[in-house]
Amino acid sequence: MEELSLPQDSYFLGFDSSTQSLKATVLDSNLNIVNSELVHFDTELPHYKTKDGVYRDPSDNGRIVSPTLMWVEALDLMLQKLSKKLDFGKIAAVSGSGQQHGSVYWKSGSSAILSSLDPKKALVDQLGSAFSVKESPIWMDSSTTAQCREIEKAVGGALELARLTGSRAHERYTGPQIRKIFETQPEVYHDTERISLVSSFVASLLIGSYACIDETDGAGMNLMDIKQRAWSKIALEATAPNLEEKLGKLAPAHAVAGSIASYFVERFHFNKNCLVVQWSGDNPNSLAGLTLNTPGDLAISVGTSDTVFGITKEPQPRLEGHVFPNPVDPENYMVMLVYKNGSLTREDVRNRYAEKSWEVFNKYLQQTPPLNGGKMGFYYKEHEILPPLPVGFHRYVLENFSGNTLEGVNEKEVEEFDHPSEVRALIEGQFLSMRAHAERFGMPSPPKRIIATGGASANQSILSSIASIFGCDVYTVKRPDSASLGAALRAAHGWLCSKKGSFVPISSLYKDKLEKTSLSCKLSVNAGDKQLVSKYALFMEKRVEIENRLVQKLGRW
Ligand code: XUL
């Protein structure tokens, strides 16, 4: 059988419509980055008067929105900038990434505007009256607590909603946002003919008609049955009337949304055969950009907030994380766990116990033994969401802990540890928590491999702790922007699937040649010793027990 490959001398364009900017990454057919570009909203589109890309209204109960038209104008500007350095005629496929959960409300009659755009005019000059809601609610919005509780109640509780849609109700999720619009502005809701996510919104502009919502980003709405990958009747009814017709259909992320609209062919000289592959959310695109693709792949991003992404065949949705369909393989799922306490908490502990120096911090980590002599800590400088616990530090010593059994092991709460042990307890605690929650969400143990990314992944001592706690090899990557890179890669994947006429595993794009592409990873630490991994499993079991008790006493789900 003839092997399918990407057409030589062609490009794959990936966008990322994020909170503060619109970014683009261009890959050639050898999967090397040949171009990138950025439009920064606050400084390059100052007339919208956003700060960090958003409007915050402190008097309005956590409402955070962005002007929808700004995203349109950013696309105008981005294409102008890119046209100066790229031959658009060579782009075989385009895809993109959108900040998750944000929503766009198309006013009745707008599909006609979208399908008859005049290539002599900018998009922004033609879409001014296309939106029934001019300020799109985004992921930072927290104004829908009442709607979250109403929706959870209507479907039989928070856990039931999580099992059905992949997550319990969250303020930023699109379903609660839609319900709020229906409750507070029913006439606006009724005058809306289509609701898009940020991802499907920009895809709609590119194809000149309403694009489907992809199944992966669709799982960030509290509206989709994740097993069926179809809108859930119960969730729709719990949210707002006649909603299904406003959402349109769902499509897998590797599907083609349509060919590029004639507007872009005439105005920017795109090839008329250029395919627009379904856009998806930024976290799913990052997962693709990190080359995670099969069950057992796990990525840990250690940054301002710490995030874990993993792929599994059998997800077990719970209250504390999220399950989305895998954007690069419709047979399985991605699990996402988000921690609020990341770099800032590590910095705080460094300042208190390691002389404000990373060097001292690393030295302490190296000079203390794995399992920390049974010392275990929980460090929340900020209110944590995973688990839901208030600000506070909690320290325990496990007495008689040898690592071989939990029999006869008792924990004693203490006020503080010696300084080196504080550092180890912080690092071990965070990665033990990640391992425990990832396993509870149905991630295979040990993972096949871990890809570490984000600021703290440059720290070799931290990487070694990850390897010995999880028991697998740890790789690192340097990525300028994994979301738009992932989108460009998905554009190539979608192109290949479309040529083949059926799904092709994304790994066939880079098999055997990953190292020669811009997607390469570097093996940084080998899997830790097996005995230690099973000792950590016992340590983790105890941690989960203590964590559950803390949540019962202090937490709020
Ligand atoms: C994920 C989330 C954020 C946004 C950022 O649930 O809300 O990561 O996707 O753009």
PDB file of C-alpha atoms and ligand atoms in Angstrom, residues 16-19 97-102 138-140 170 172-173 217 220 281-284 305 307 309 322 324 336 338, ligand 1:
ATOM      1  CA  ASP A  16      -4.069  30.206  18.916  1.00  0.00           C
ATOM      2  CA  SER A  17      -6.802  32.666  19.812  1.00  0.00           C
ATOM      3  CA  SER A  18      -5.910  33.061  23.472  1.00  0.00           C
ATOM      4  CA  THR A  19      -6.831  35.491  26.226  1.00  0.00           C
ATOM      5  CA  SER A  97      -6.765  26.624  19.138  1.00  0.00           C
ATOM      6  CA  GLY A  98      -9.107  28.761  21.183  1.00  0.00           C
ATOM      7  CA  GLN A  99      -9.119  29.593  24.871  1.00  0.00           C
ATOM      8  CA  GLN A 100     -11.474  26.971  26.269  1.00  0.00           C
ATOM      9  CA  HIS A 101     -15.063  27.643  27.387  1.00  0.00           C
ATOM     10  CA  GLY A 102     -15.420  31.213  25.958  1.00  0.00           C
ATOM     11  CA  ILE A 138     -14.482  33.859  28.852  1.00  0.00           C
ATOM     12  CA  TRP A 139     -12.824  31.220  31.021  1.00  0.00           C
ATOM     13  CA  MET A 140     -11.871  33.724  33.754  1.00  0.00           C
ATOM     14  CA  HIS A 170     -17.771  25.109  36.690  1.00  0.00           C
ATOM     15  CA  ARG A 172     -16.335  29.223  33.361  1.00  0.00           C
ATOM     16  CA  TYR A 173     -17.967  26.326  31.494  1.00  0.00           C
ATOM     17  CA  ASP A 217     -13.702  21.506  23.133  1.00  0.00           C
ATOM     18  CA  GLY A 220     -15.729  21.964  28.185  1.00  0.00           C
ATOM     19  CA  GLY A 281      -9.416  24.182  22.800  1.00  0.00           C
ATOM     20  CA  ASP A 282      -5.991  25.428  23.871  1.00  0.00           C
ATOM     21  CA  ASN A 283      -5.306  22.644  26.366  1.00  0.00           C
ATOM     22  CA  PRO A 284      -6.162  19.892  23.856  1.00  0.00           C
ATOM     23  CA  SER A 305      -0.419  26.913  37.955  1.00  0.00           C
ATOM     24  CA  THR A 307      -1.315  21.231  35.015  1.00  0.00           C
ATOM     25  CA  PHE A 309      -2.603  16.145  30.899  1.00  0.00           C
ATOM     26  CA  HIS A 322     -11.768  17.182  33.707  1.00  0.00           C
ATOM     27  CA  PHE A 324     -12.273  15.550  27.290  1.00  0.00           C
ATOM     28  CA  MET A 336      -6.771  17.310  32.729  1.00  0.00           C
ATOM     29  CA  VAL A 338      -5.240  21.826  37.313  1.00  0.00           C
TER      30      VAL A 338
HETATM   31  C1  XUL B   1      -9.168  25.295  31.118  1.00  0.00           C
HETATM   32  C2  XUL B   1      -9.182  26.769  31.245  1.00  0.00           C
HETATM   33  C3  XUL B   1      -8.004  27.546  30.805  1.00  0.00           C
HETATM   34  C4  XUL B   1      -8.244  28.178  29.470  1.00  0.00           C
HETATM   35  C5  XUL B   1      -7.101  29.133  29.169  1.00  0.00           C
HETATM   36  O1  XUL B   1     -10.264  24.679  31.694  1.00  0.00           O
HETATM   37  O2  XUL B   1     -10.145  27.347  31.666  1.00  0.00           O
HETATM   38  O3  XUL B   1      -6.855  26.756  30.757  1.00  0.00           O
HETATM   39  O4  XUL B   1      -8.384  27.195  28.498  1.00  0.00           O
HETATM   40  O5  XUL B   1      -7.164  29.644  27.897  1.00  0.00           O
END
